[in-house]
Amino acid sequence: MTLTKRVIPCIDVDLDDDGNPAVYTGVNFEDLEYTGDPVEMAKRYNEAGADEFVFLDITASAEGRETMLDTVSAVADEVFIPLTVGGGIRTKADIKETLRAGADKVSINSGAIAHPDLINEGARAFGSQCIVISVDARRRFDDDGEHYVDVDGESCWFECTVKGGREGTGLDVVEWVREAESTGAGELFVNSIDADGTKDGYDIPLTKAVCDNVNTPVIASSGCGSPDDMYDVFADAGADAALAASIFHFDEYSVDDCKRRLAERGVPIRL
């Protein structure tokens, strides 16, 4: 049996100048531009035929605050597809409260790197299917890595970052996803800082490096500019799901456009 590939819209949520939750879109995790209301956008994507939906509180970890659970709850009331929520999740109690607010899965990055036991604790308490380990990766062209790939003729490794890409960790992405899988992660969510917001296509070398080293499902994120980019990350990197934001937010393509184009090219997809 062939598993269908998934198409997943994502919203990056922050607090605006008045302290209200708002969706923002940027490039390389910077230059954020106001995009819309999170609840209204969630409702729109639920009706658009998305397979899943991702809500990321993009400054909770960097600012050391809790995830905006009231907004998560309001979003959960509007979506009837699997909802993943990330940002500011540091403890088993945070996981519990986020799931209680309506999330089906939690996405954890900084909290898991700081306390790797959180992966196993979360998986044991709530099931590994609820635990998504997010990786905010950036390319490094030096000798400090452990797993190298060729990128445009240069040898490169991928470093895990934390706090919304603001801090490097020195941790090799491939080594980290192997550890995350072995300790209970049910899914891996791979973000490329280098590709983020560029619409030049997903970071195929990064995504392939992860997919080639784990058996856990992988969500590819960052850089999608068209349905053909989704095809490439499925065909060339082996991703299980393709996440996109800008192309959907600004009506360049609909979820249905992407799914039909993928189906035309032979990708197993749920229409």
GROMACS .gro file of C-alpha atoms in nm:
model
  271
    1MET     CA    1   0.000   0.000   0.000
    2THR     CA    2   0.133   0.344  -0.098
    3LEU     CA    3   0.084   0.614   0.161
    4THR     CA    4  -0.050   0.943   0.028
    5LYS     CA    5   0.165   1.253   0.049
    6ARG     CA    6   0.033   1.545   0.251
    7VAL     CA    7   0.000   1.915   0.171
    8ILE     CA    8   0.010   2.133   0.483
    9PRO     CA    9  -0.045   2.510   0.517
   10CYS     CA   10   0.132   2.681   0.806
   11ILE     CA   11   0.084   3.009   0.989
   12ASP     CA   12   0.363   3.184   1.182
   13VAL     CA   13   0.199   3.372   1.468
   14ASP     CA   14   0.341   3.655   1.679
   15LEU     CA   15   0.198   3.935   1.892
   16ASP     CA   16   0.144   4.267   1.716
   17ASP     CA   17   0.221   4.608   1.868
   18ASP     CA   18  -0.108   4.598   2.057
   19GLY     CA   19  -0.041   4.252   2.198
   20ASN     CA   20  -0.288   4.074   1.969
   21PRO     CA   21  -0.200   3.749   1.788
   22ALA     CA   22  -0.131   3.802   1.418
   23VAL     CA   23   0.013   3.600   1.130
   24TYR     CA   24   0.344   3.716   0.983
   25THR     CA   25   0.546   3.608   0.679
   26GLY     CA   26   0.919   3.668   0.635
   27VAL     CA   27   1.238   3.567   0.456
   28ASN     CA   28   1.517   3.368   0.625
   29PHE     CA   29   1.329   3.402   0.957
   30GLU     CA   30   1.355   3.785   0.933
   31ASP     CA   31   1.179   4.089   0.776
   32LEU     CA   32   0.838   3.983   0.903
   33GLU     CA   33   0.531   4.124   0.727
   34TYR     CA   34   0.177   4.126   0.869
   35THR     CA   35  -0.035   3.873   0.680
   36GLY     CA   36  -0.366   3.824   0.860
   37ASP     CA   37  -0.570   3.699   1.154
   38PRO     CA   38  -0.479   3.347   1.270
   39VAL     CA   39  -0.834   3.230   1.337
   40GLU     CA   40  -0.966   3.355   1.004
   41MET     CA   41  -0.675   3.199   0.817
   42ALA     CA   42  -0.723   2.869   0.998
   43LYS     CA   43  -1.088   2.861   0.894
   44ARG     CA   44  -0.991   2.936   0.535
   45TYR     CA   45  -0.739   2.653   0.516
   46ASN     CA   46  -0.972   2.405   0.680
   47GLU     CA   47  -1.223   2.476   0.403
   48ALA     CA   48  -0.953   2.464   0.133
   49GLY     CA   49  -0.892   2.089   0.159
   50ALA     CA   50  -0.561   2.093   0.348
   51ASP     CA   51  -0.452   1.757   0.488
   52GLU     CA   52  -0.326   1.911   0.811
   53PHE     CA   53  -0.261   2.255   0.958
   54VAL     CA   54   0.036   2.395   1.150
   55PHE     CA   55   0.029   2.684   1.399
   56LEU     CA   56   0.372   2.814   1.506
   57ASP     CA   57   0.414   3.073   1.780
   58ILE     CA   58   0.740   3.205   1.639
   59THR     CA   59   0.868   3.414   1.931
   60ALA     CA   60   0.750   3.218   2.237
   61SER     CA   61   1.083   3.037   2.280
   62ALA     CA   62   1.300   3.342   2.213
   63GLU     CA   63   1.098   3.556   2.454
   64GLY     CA   64   1.068   3.282   2.714
   65ARG     CA   65   0.690   3.302   2.725
   66GLU     CA   66   0.419   3.040   2.704
   67THR     CA   67   0.239   2.952   2.383
   68MET     CA   68  -0.073   3.164   2.321
   69LEU     CA   69  -0.317   2.890   2.414
   70ASP     CA   70  -0.632   3.102   2.393
   71THR     CA   71  -0.556   3.157   2.025
   72VAL     CA   72  -0.472   2.790   1.979
   73SER     CA   73  -0.813   2.702   2.123
   74ALA     CA   74  -0.987   2.948   1.890
   75VAL     CA   75  -0.800   2.803   1.592
   76ALA     CA   76  -0.883   2.447   1.698
   77ASP     CA   77  -1.251   2.540   1.695
   78GLU     CA   78  -1.220   2.623   1.324
   79VAL     CA   79  -1.016   2.329   1.194
   80PHE     CA   80  -1.136   1.971   1.163
   81ILE     CA   81  -0.810   1.833   1.028
   82PRO     CA   82  -0.502   1.739   1.236
   83LEU     CA   83  -0.362   2.050   1.406
   84THR     CA   84   0.005   2.079   1.504
   85VAL     CA   85   0.107   2.358   1.742
   86GLY     CA   86   0.462   2.468   1.817
   87GLY     CA   87   0.649   2.742   2.001
   88GLY     CA   88   0.743   2.774   2.367
   89ILE     CA   89   0.687   2.408   2.460
   90ARG     CA   90   0.947   2.316   2.723
   91THR     CA   91   0.788   2.063   2.961
   92LYS     CA   92   0.550   1.769   2.974
   93ALA     CA   93   0.298   2.006   3.134
   94ASP     CA   94   0.330   2.238   2.833
   95ILE     CA   95   0.256   1.945   2.602
   96LYS     CA   96  -0.049   1.851   2.809
   97GLU     CA   97  -0.187   2.206   2.810
   98THR     CA   98  -0.133   2.249   2.436
   99LEU     CA   99  -0.312   1.923   2.357
  100ARG     CA  100  -0.588   2.021   2.599
  101ALA     CA  101  -0.627   2.350   2.409
  102GLY     CA  102  -0.712   2.153   2.096
  103ALA     CA  103  -0.385   2.055   1.930
  104ASP     CA  104  -0.353   1.702   1.794
  105LYS     CA  105   0.027   1.721   1.791
  106VAL     CA  106   0.293   1.944   1.941
  107SER     CA  107   0.603   2.065   1.758
  108ILE     CA  108   0.907   2.101   1.982
  109ASN     CA  109   1.248   2.245   1.893
  110SER     CA  110   1.435   2.448   2.154
  111GLY     CA  111   1.276   2.265   2.447
  112ALA     CA  112   1.379   1.923   2.314
  113ILE     CA  113   1.737   2.028   2.241
  114ALA     CA  114   1.770   2.176   2.590
  115HIS     CA  115   1.610   1.869   2.752
  116PRO     CA  116   1.622   1.564   2.519
  117ASP     CA  117   1.440   1.352   2.780
  118LEU     CA  118   1.130   1.558   2.699
  119ILE     CA  119   1.086   1.356   2.379
  120ASN     CA  120   1.065   1.027   2.563
  121GLU     CA  121   0.855   1.174   2.844
  122GLY     CA  122   0.607   1.319   2.595
  123ALA     CA  123   0.589   1.002   2.387
  124ARG     CA  124   0.531   0.784   2.692
  125ALA     CA  125   0.263   1.012   2.834
  126PHE     CA  126   0.073   1.108   2.520
  127GLY     CA  127   0.188   0.873   2.243
  128SER     CA  128   0.466   0.924   1.994
  129GLN     CA  129   0.212   1.029   1.729
  130CYS     CA  130   0.167   1.353   1.926
  131ILE     CA  131   0.537   1.439   1.938
  132VAL     CA  132   0.676   1.628   1.637
  133ILE     CA  133   1.038   1.733   1.662
  134SER     CA  134   1.103   2.052   1.470
  135VAL     CA  135   1.447   2.133   1.332
  136ASP     CA  136   1.545   2.486   1.231
  137ALA     CA  137   1.854   2.410   1.024
  138ARG     CA  138   2.115   2.627   0.858
  139ARG     CA  139   2.403   2.537   0.630
  140ARG     CA  140   2.759   2.555   0.755
  141PHE     CA  141   3.064   2.524   0.533
  142ASP     CA  142   3.329   2.446   0.794
  143ASP     CA  143   3.488   2.147   0.968
  144ASP     CA  144   3.269   2.138   1.280
  145GLY     CA  145   2.998   1.899   1.156
  146GLU     CA  146   2.960   1.523   1.159
  147HIS     CA  147   2.752   1.447   0.849
  148TYR     CA  148   2.846   1.621   0.522
  149VAL     CA  149   2.667   1.649   0.188
  150ASP     CA  150   2.758   1.812  -0.140
  151VAL     CA  151   2.579   2.142  -0.209
  152ASP     CA  152   2.666   2.307  -0.540
  153GLY     CA  153   3.010   2.152  -0.537
  154GLU     CA  154   3.088   2.244  -0.177
  155SER     CA  155   3.092   2.022   0.131
  156CYS     CA  156   2.831   2.132   0.381
  157TRP     CA  157   2.671   2.020   0.706
  158PHE     CA  158   2.351   2.136   0.871
  159GLU     CA  159   2.340   2.291   1.217
  160CYS     CA  160   2.041   2.289   1.451
  161THR     CA  161   1.943   2.632   1.576
  162VAL     CA  162   1.713   2.738   1.859
  163LYS     CA  163   1.500   3.035   1.961
  164GLY     CA  164   1.352   3.083   1.617
  165GLY     CA  165   1.687   3.049   1.439
  166ARG     CA  166   1.850   3.315   1.654
  167GLU     CA  167   2.108   3.088   1.820
  168GLY     CA  168   2.329   2.811   1.683
  169THR     CA  169   2.384   2.497   1.888
  170GLY     CA  170   2.678   2.326   1.717
  171LEU     CA  171   2.452   2.018   1.692
  172ASP     CA  172   2.455   1.831   1.362
  173VAL     CA  173   2.101   1.792   1.224
  174VAL     CA  174   2.149   1.434   1.107
  175GLU     CA  175   2.280   1.321   1.445
  176TRP     CA  176   1.999   1.502   1.622
  177VAL     CA  177   1.714   1.354   1.414
  178ARG     CA  178   1.856   1.006   1.465
  179GLU     CA  179   1.853   1.064   1.840
  180ALA     CA  180   1.503   1.216   1.830
  181GLU     CA  181   1.370   0.917   1.640
  182SER     CA  182   1.530   0.669   1.878
  183THR     CA  183   1.379   0.841   2.183
  184GLY     CA  184   1.018   0.858   2.062
  185ALA     CA  185   0.959   1.131   1.804
  186GLY     CA  186   0.660   1.042   1.588
  187GLU     CA  187   0.738   1.292   1.313
  188LEU     CA  188   1.015   1.531   1.206
  189PHE     CA  189   0.947   1.885   1.088
  190VAL     CA  190   1.246   2.015   0.888
  191ASN     CA  191   1.280   2.391   0.838
  192SER     CA  192   1.559   2.548   0.633
  193ILE     CA  193   1.667   2.895   0.741
  194ASP     CA  194   1.854   2.933   0.411
  195ALA     CA  195   1.544   2.859   0.202
  196ASP     CA  196   1.280   3.021   0.424
  197GLY     CA  197   1.055   3.262   0.236
  198THR     CA  198   1.268   3.260  -0.080
  199LYS     CA  199   1.019   3.064  -0.297
  200ASP     CA  200   1.324   2.912  -0.469
  201GLY     CA  201   1.228   2.558  -0.371
  202TYR     CA  202   1.280   2.342  -0.067
  203ASP     CA  203   1.629   2.268   0.061
  204ILE     CA  204   1.658   1.931  -0.110
  205PRO     CA  205   2.005   1.841   0.029
  206LEU     CA  206   1.885   1.909   0.386
  207THR     CA  207   1.557   1.723   0.350
  208LYS     CA  208   1.718   1.427   0.174
  209ALA     CA  209   1.990   1.405   0.440
  210VAL     CA  210   1.721   1.372   0.705
  211CYS     CA  211   1.498   1.133   0.507
  212ASP     CA  212   1.792   0.908   0.423
  213ASN     CA  213   1.881   0.866   0.790
  214VAL     CA  214   1.546   0.807   0.960
  215ASN     CA  215   1.233   0.599   0.915
  216THR     CA  216   1.009   0.852   1.089
  217PRO     CA  217   0.780   1.060   0.861
  218VAL     CA  218   0.936   1.390   0.752
  219ILE     CA  219   0.758   1.719   0.684
  220ALA     CA  220   0.958   1.940   0.446
  221SER     CA  221   0.930   2.312   0.511
  222SER     CA  222   1.071   2.644   0.382
  223GLY     CA  223   1.117   2.770   0.028
  224CYS     CA  224   0.811   2.644  -0.156
  225GLY     CA  225   0.729   2.860  -0.457
  226SER     CA  226   0.506   2.630  -0.662
  227PRO     CA  227   0.346   2.284  -0.678
  228ASP     CA  228   0.649   2.170  -0.876
  229ASP     CA  229   0.868   2.243  -0.574
  230MET     CA  230   0.646   2.008  -0.374
  231TYR     CA  231   0.690   1.743  -0.641
  232ASP     CA  232   1.068   1.782  -0.621
  233VAL     CA  233   1.083   1.743  -0.244
  234PHE     CA  234   0.868   1.430  -0.267
  235ALA     CA  235   1.051   1.277  -0.563
  236ASP     CA  236   1.410   1.386  -0.496
  237ALA     CA  237   1.426   1.398  -0.115
  238GLY     CA  238   1.165   1.144  -0.006
  239ALA     CA  239   0.959   1.375   0.216
  240ASP     CA  240   0.624   1.253   0.342
  241ALA     CA  241   0.459   1.595   0.358
  242ALA     CA  242   0.518   1.938   0.205
  243LEU     CA  243   0.446   2.247   0.411
  244ALA     CA  244   0.398   2.590   0.257
  245ALA     CA  245   0.294   2.936   0.371
  246SER     CA  246   0.355   3.229   0.137
  247ILE     CA  247   0.213   3.073  -0.179
  248PHE     CA  248  -0.112   3.004   0.004
  249HIS     CA  249  -0.130   3.323   0.210
  250PHE     CA  250  -0.095   3.548  -0.095
  251ASP     CA  251  -0.321   3.337  -0.321
  252GLU     CA  252  -0.046   3.246  -0.566
  253TYR     CA  253  -0.166   2.885  -0.555
  254SER     CA  254  -0.447   2.713  -0.368
  255VAL     CA  255  -0.418   2.385  -0.180
  256ASP     CA  256  -0.632   2.233  -0.456
  257ASP     CA  257  -0.399   2.370  -0.727
  258CYS     CA  258  -0.106   2.197  -0.561
  259LYS     CA  259  -0.284   1.869  -0.507
  260ARG     CA  260  -0.412   1.847  -0.864
  261ARG     CA  261  -0.072   1.929  -1.009
  262LEU     CA  262   0.089   1.664  -0.790
  263ALA     CA  263  -0.173   1.407  -0.889
  264GLU     CA  264  -0.113   1.485  -1.256
  265ARG     CA  265   0.254   1.406  -1.201
  266GLY     CA  266   0.179   1.073  -1.038
  267VAL     CA  267   0.215   1.164  -0.670
  268PRO     CA  268  -0.029   0.973  -0.447
  269ILE     CA  269  -0.238   1.249  -0.294
  270ARG     CA  270  -0.580   1.286  -0.130
  271LEU     CA  271  -0.801   1.502  -0.352
   0.00000   0.00000   0.00000
